[in-house]
Amino acid sequence: MPAKTLVAAVALSFASAVAGLNIILTNDDSWASANIRATFTALKADGHNVVLVGPAVQQSGRGGTFVLPTSNITAPGGEFGTIPVGAPFFGQDLQNQNLWYFNGTPAATAAFALDIIAPIHFGKPANQSVDLVVSGPNEGNNNGPFLYTLSGTIGAAYLSVERGFPAIALSAGNNTHRSFTTNTGAKTDPANLAAAVTAQLVTALARGVNTKKQRLLPLGVGISVNLPLFGPGNNCTAPRFVASRMTGGAIVSQLSLDPVTGFPVSANLVANGVNACLNGNCKLPGETIVSATCQTVVSVFSVDYDAPTVVAAPVQAHLGPLFRGQ
Ligand SMILES: *[C@@H]1O[C@H](CO)[C@@H](O)[C@H](O)[C@H]1NC(C)=O
Ligand SMILES: *[C@@H]1O[C@H](CO)[C@@H](O)[C@H](O)[C@H]1NC(C)=O
Ligand SMILES: *[C@@H]1O[C@H](CO)[C@@H](O)[C@H](O)[C@H]1NC(C)=O
Ligand SMILES: *[C@@H]1O[C@H](CO)[C@@H](O)[C@H](O)[C@H]1NC(C)=O
């Protein structure tokens, strides 16, 4: 390619990259977590119109559980002391009107963001304004189908996909639960590294798409991203992206009884059920294995949980007499 054309192409892709998206940013670690606030800043810096709506308190591990508030904020108040006891069940940061909390589970928070906050913020119903829901980056990885269902961060994303919105869930390797006030401001702060990876992915997704005419993702489809571990003494700062799948090296819990306490204890088991490749491209590497190295894995999921025809047909045939009422 002649140099001139290359320059033109670069300029063009830059121009489309800065066409701002209307983004709802949510998570499960609360509206005050270092990762979500750093990501808010990074997405704003890329020219996106971002409204952050996060749970009032830590809601890790809630999956798609849908719990709505029935009272105002109760003791001990919002995460990291951000919301006083007795404050309304949802509210806004006084200094920044794009930052909201809601006292519900992550999936419920995503629904509140779409149904109540989006119309306030964008002046239109979500289905006429929101281009993308970004959930995370979570404090800790969520690799494989078992953690997909368990993670509140992914729960908010699959709720959004079920509602018809393109959504991305991101889960970072560093699992330290920290307030945005602990962000060092350094580029190498794990929250800022996770935010940079998130912004990079959103730019790639938006490139060349006119969201007034086209969706960012097909209906019923979302993306689950797992970022590697960032932290002091770890030289991973610019992980490359790898297309991955949810199965392959994935874990599920196995229980045993503790000989001392008598209580059940959980261990990670790489079981065959959670690793059965039934959908998609089975040649892609498993996200669990790859995200353990300095790479960011990108798995495309759908919320159609039906088994593929080839797998379901023999089961349906076997149950044929039942369906025929015999
Ligand atoms: C919740 O807070 C709102 C706004 O401050 C207030 O109007 C309402 O009375 C409160 N509700 C309860 C049950 O405390
Ligand atoms: C958006 O949703 C409303 C109902 O909530 C519906 O009446 C309207 O047709 C939808 N618009 C689009 C563009 O899908
Ligand atoms: C995660 O990030 C925190 C905050 O920078 C850091 O203190 C911690 O060491 C990191 N964890 C790991 C395992 O690197
Ligand atoms: C980064 O750390 C890994 C593991 O400690 C090491 O193998 C690798 O050589 C380091 N890379 C650089 C560029 O320092």
XYZ file of C-alpha atoms and ligand atoms in Angstrom:
382
model
C 0.000 0.000 0.000
C 1.432 3.438 -0.913
C 2.242 5.590 2.127
C -0.357 8.190 1.152
C -3.204 5.652 1.204
C -2.033 4.320 4.545
C -2.157 7.809 6.085
C -5.657 8.342 4.681
C -6.836 4.997 6.022
C -5.414 5.722 9.469
C -7.063 9.157 9.535
C -10.370 7.606 8.515
C -10.307 4.913 11.169
C -9.383 7.540 13.776
C -12.364 9.648 12.687
C -14.772 6.731 13.053
C -13.212 5.725 16.359
C -13.964 9.107 17.926
C -17.638 9.046 16.906
C -18.941 8.905 20.472
C -21.198 6.096 21.603
C -23.954 6.412 24.187
C -22.725 3.990 26.824
C -24.186 2.691 30.064
C -21.354 1.622 32.333
C -22.133 -0.735 35.193
C -20.497 -3.481 37.309
C -20.968 -5.563 40.455
C -18.187 -4.198 42.685
C -20.124 -0.947 43.285
C -20.209 2.465 41.672
C -17.201 3.520 43.739
C -14.723 0.835 42.631
C -11.384 1.916 41.175
C -11.901 -0.090 37.973
C -15.293 1.346 37.009
C -14.271 4.951 37.718
C -11.015 4.585 35.747
C -13.027 3.082 32.877
C -15.527 5.956 33.043
C -12.608 8.378 32.636
C -11.028 6.393 29.783
C -14.280 6.070 27.809
C -15.051 9.781 28.296
C -11.548 10.636 27.072
C -12.312 8.680 23.874
C -15.316 10.930 23.246
C -18.102 8.627 24.407
C -21.179 9.839 26.246
C -21.008 7.659 29.339
C -23.437 7.330 32.196
C -22.191 5.200 35.070
C -24.887 3.376 37.059
C -23.423 0.954 39.585
C -24.687 -0.898 42.657
C -24.577 1.139 45.880
C -22.634 -1.644 47.612
C -20.440 -4.598 46.634
C -22.659 -7.157 44.835
C -20.056 -9.698 43.767
C -21.166 -13.242 42.904
C -24.847 -12.374 42.444
C -25.031 -13.625 38.854
C -28.322 -12.639 37.224
C -30.167 -12.428 40.577
C -32.753 -9.686 40.325
C -33.284 -7.933 43.668
C -34.905 -4.490 43.841
C -34.609 -2.107 46.801
C -37.525 -1.901 49.233
C -35.985 0.763 51.457
C -33.612 3.693 51.222
C -29.895 3.201 51.988
C -29.495 1.254 55.236
C -26.471 0.856 57.531
C -23.556 0.855 56.924
C -24.272 3.061 53.864
C -22.792 2.960 50.361
C -19.545 1.185 49.481
C -16.385 2.866 50.790
C -18.512 5.391 52.700
C -19.787 6.984 49.487
C -23.485 7.160 50.441
C -24.893 8.163 53.843
C -27.424 5.979 55.683
C -30.955 7.115 54.874
C -30.061 8.487 51.427
C -32.531 7.604 48.628
C -32.271 4.125 47.067
C -30.752 5.702 43.961
C -28.887 8.924 43.463
C -26.220 10.938 41.755
C -22.775 12.136 42.650
C -23.057 15.810 43.607
C -19.921 16.770 41.657
C -20.556 14.652 38.571
C -24.099 14.105 37.324
C -22.998 11.223 35.079
C -22.282 9.042 38.128
C -25.238 7.184 39.655
C -25.761 4.491 42.268
C -28.706 2.109 42.645
C -29.298 -0.141 45.645
C -29.999 -3.410 43.839
C -28.219 -6.429 42.412
C -26.129 -5.945 39.248
C -28.796 -7.293 36.852
C -31.421 -5.107 38.553
C -29.012 -2.150 38.363
C -28.585 -2.670 34.613
C -32.381 -2.719 34.177
C -32.728 0.447 36.300
C -30.049 2.102 34.189
C -31.871 1.192 30.957
C -35.415 1.931 32.087
C -35.043 4.887 34.462
C -31.605 6.546 34.127
C -31.105 6.355 30.338
C -34.275 8.392 29.590
C -33.192 11.012 32.165
C -29.628 11.197 30.899
C -30.102 10.818 27.136
C -33.594 12.379 26.936
C -34.926 9.342 25.059
C -35.904 5.755 25.919
C -32.918 3.411 26.076
C -33.955 1.605 22.905
C -33.563 4.908 21.032
C -30.402 6.103 22.754
C -28.161 3.446 24.296
C -25.583 2.008 21.880
C -23.743 -0.221 24.322
C -23.751 -1.510 27.882
C -20.284 -2.035 29.376
C -20.112 -4.023 32.619
C -16.914 -4.000 34.646
C -14.024 -4.373 34.672
C -14.700 -6.820 37.482
C -12.210 -7.216 40.328
C -11.179 -10.774 39.426
C -11.500 -13.068 36.420
C -14.748 -14.758 35.398
C -13.586 -17.497 33.055
C -15.767 -20.335 31.785
C -19.499 -21.150 31.933
C -19.642 -21.701 35.721
C -18.389 -18.192 36.483
C -20.428 -16.780 33.597
C -23.641 -17.626 35.444
C -22.219 -16.739 38.870
C -20.677 -13.347 38.119
C -22.747 -10.238 38.821
C -20.643 -8.350 36.286
C -21.609 -10.827 33.585
C -25.190 -10.983 35.009
C -25.629 -7.270 34.262
C -24.309 -7.897 30.736
C -26.545 -10.875 29.953
C -29.579 -9.042 31.366
C -28.782 -6.210 28.932
C -28.361 -8.627 26.008
C -31.679 -10.259 26.937
C -33.246 -6.795 26.797
C -31.885 -6.410 23.252
C -28.840 -4.233 23.934
C -25.285 -4.930 22.776
C -23.261 -5.564 25.940
C -19.717 -6.384 26.978
C -18.692 -7.847 30.333
C -15.057 -7.380 31.378
C -13.291 -9.185 34.208
C -9.776 -8.252 35.272
C -7.221 -10.630 36.769
C -6.453 -8.328 39.688
C -9.114 -9.052 42.351
C -8.245 -6.359 44.933
C -11.442 -4.596 46.028
C -10.486 -0.918 46.008
C -12.095 2.483 46.038
C -11.539 4.933 43.198
C -9.858 7.169 45.776
C -6.909 4.713 45.884
C -6.126 5.167 42.181
C -2.502 6.328 41.988
C -3.115 8.113 38.691
C -0.158 6.238 37.178
C -0.683 4.612 33.776
C 0.475 1.347 35.365
C -2.139 1.407 38.139
C -4.042 -1.887 37.581
C -7.343 0.029 37.376
C -5.971 2.323 34.660
C -4.502 -0.597 32.709
C -7.866 -2.410 32.832
C -9.608 0.815 31.768
C -7.222 1.240 28.823
C -7.878 -2.318 27.623
C -11.640 -1.718 27.935
C -11.475 1.534 25.959
C -9.363 -0.177 23.285
C -11.969 -2.921 22.904
C -14.871 -0.437 22.723
C -12.996 1.535 20.031
C -12.461 -1.660 18.032
C -16.140 -2.586 18.367
C -17.301 0.878 17.283
C -14.904 1.236 14.363
C -16.745 1.638 11.065
C -20.218 1.163 12.587
C -22.878 3.855 12.267
C -24.964 3.065 15.340
C -27.878 5.118 13.988
C -28.250 2.445 11.312
C -26.528 -0.626 12.693
C -26.206 -2.514 15.963
C -22.764 -2.981 17.510
C -23.543 -6.677 18.079
C -26.206 -9.017 16.716
C -29.443 -9.359 18.717
C -29.050 -11.821 21.617
C -25.259 -11.675 21.468
C -22.733 -10.255 23.929
C -19.020 -10.403 24.635
C -17.270 -11.642 27.759
C -13.716 -10.394 28.133
C -11.141 -11.605 30.643
C -8.084 -9.447 31.246
C -4.822 -10.796 32.636
C -3.397 -9.953 36.066
C -2.032 -6.430 36.425
C -0.106 -5.408 39.502
C 3.185 -4.324 41.012
C 6.131 -6.552 40.095
C 4.237 -7.894 37.100
C 5.426 -6.705 33.705
C 2.115 -7.313 31.925
C 0.926 -3.849 30.847
C -0.061 -4.153 27.177
C -1.703 -7.559 26.687
C -2.635 -8.569 23.179
C -6.222 -9.621 22.402
C -7.052 -13.244 21.606
C -10.334 -14.617 20.267
C -11.381 -17.332 22.689
C -14.224 -19.589 23.771
C -15.776 -20.130 27.195
C -15.109 -23.866 27.314
C -11.610 -25.363 27.462
C -9.765 -25.587 30.786
C -12.834 -24.141 32.551
C -13.529 -24.925 36.198
C -16.595 -25.733 38.293
C -16.771 -26.218 42.069
C -16.317 -29.614 43.690
C -17.056 -30.104 47.386
C -15.533 -32.110 50.179
C -16.119 -32.097 53.930
C -13.362 -30.477 55.944
C -11.995 -33.174 58.279
C -11.521 -30.599 61.063
C -14.611 -28.360 60.894
C -16.982 -30.820 59.196
C -18.199 -28.064 56.881
C -18.146 -28.326 53.073
C -15.197 -26.743 51.300
C -15.040 -25.966 47.619
C -12.212 -26.696 45.184
C -11.894 -25.928 41.475
C -12.495 -28.928 39.228
C -11.797 -28.941 35.489
C -14.884 -31.069 34.788
C -15.985 -32.463 31.430
C -19.520 -30.993 31.473
C -18.396 -27.394 31.812
C -15.884 -28.014 29.006
C -18.178 -29.718 26.495
C -17.845 -27.779 23.246
C -21.343 -27.786 21.741
C -21.558 -24.338 20.168
C -19.261 -22.094 18.188
C -15.747 -22.764 16.975
C -14.208 -25.555 19.042
C -10.752 -24.724 17.663
C -10.580 -21.440 19.586
C -8.495 -21.579 22.774
C -10.275 -21.724 26.144
C -10.406 -18.348 27.910
C -9.382 -19.840 31.283
C -6.048 -21.048 29.926
C -5.138 -17.984 27.869
C -6.100 -15.282 30.380
C -3.640 -16.841 32.838
C -0.886 -15.450 30.574
C -0.375 -11.789 29.603
C -3.263 -11.815 27.101
C -6.838 -10.527 27.010
C -9.385 -13.118 25.905
C -12.540 -12.174 24.043
C -15.380 -14.713 23.979
C -18.612 -14.091 22.083
C -21.686 -15.483 23.844
C -25.391 -15.726 23.095
C -28.311 -15.819 25.524
C -30.006 -18.555 23.507
C -29.328 -21.480 25.840
C -31.038 -24.059 23.620
C -28.767 -26.926 22.647
C -27.877 -27.083 18.945
C -30.220 -29.220 16.826
C -27.682 -32.000 16.275
C -27.330 -32.449 20.043
C -30.981 -31.892 20.970
C -32.538 -34.063 18.223
C -31.681 -37.492 19.713
C -32.961 -36.352 23.120
C -36.199 -35.085 21.546
C -36.527 -38.323 19.523
C -36.043 -40.419 22.662
C -38.769 -38.400 24.384
C -40.986 -38.638 21.295
C -43.608 -40.906 22.939
C -43.959 -38.357 25.745
C -44.564 -35.525 23.287
C -47.110 -37.667 21.433
C -48.979 -38.152 24.709
C -48.219 -41.867 25.144
C -36.644 7.542 50.919
O -36.004 8.747 50.555
C -36.867 9.652 49.870
C -36.014 10.801 49.385
O -35.226 11.320 50.418
C -37.966 10.099 50.834
O -38.848 10.990 50.172
C -38.734 8.864 51.286
O -39.677 9.261 52.278
C -37.796 7.837 51.875
N -38.557 6.603 52.071
C -38.465 5.895 53.182
C -39.314 4.661 53.244
O -37.715 6.185 54.090
C -38.825 1.253 22.301
O -39.600 0.698 23.332
C -40.935 1.197 23.364
C -41.645 0.565 24.551
O -40.849 0.606 25.686
C -41.645 0.867 22.078
O -42.917 1.418 22.100
C -40.853 1.411 20.903
O -41.431 0.967 19.717
C -39.418 0.968 20.950
N -38.659 1.658 19.919
C -37.740 1.052 19.173
C -37.012 1.948 18.207
O -37.493 -0.131 19.257
C -3.679 -5.735 42.473
O -3.665 -4.328 42.492
C -3.380 -3.776 43.762
C -3.516 -2.272 43.637
O -2.571 -1.772 42.758
C -2.006 -4.217 44.227
O -1.782 -3.705 45.517
C -1.931 -5.726 44.255
O -0.623 -6.134 44.547
C -2.331 -6.293 42.897
N -2.398 -7.743 42.998
C -1.550 -8.560 42.388
C -1.740 -10.021 42.648
O -0.678 -8.154 41.642
C 7.983 -10.520 32.075
O 7.838 -11.469 33.125
C 7.893 -12.817 32.676
C 7.540 -13.712 33.866
O 8.186 -13.284 35.040
C 9.262 -13.100 32.067
O 9.291 -14.429 31.610
C 9.496 -12.142 30.912
O 10.781 -12.296 30.411
C 9.316 -10.706 31.349
N 9.297 -9.854 30.167
C 9.909 -8.694 30.160
C 9.811 -7.943 28.872
O 10.507 -8.242 31.122
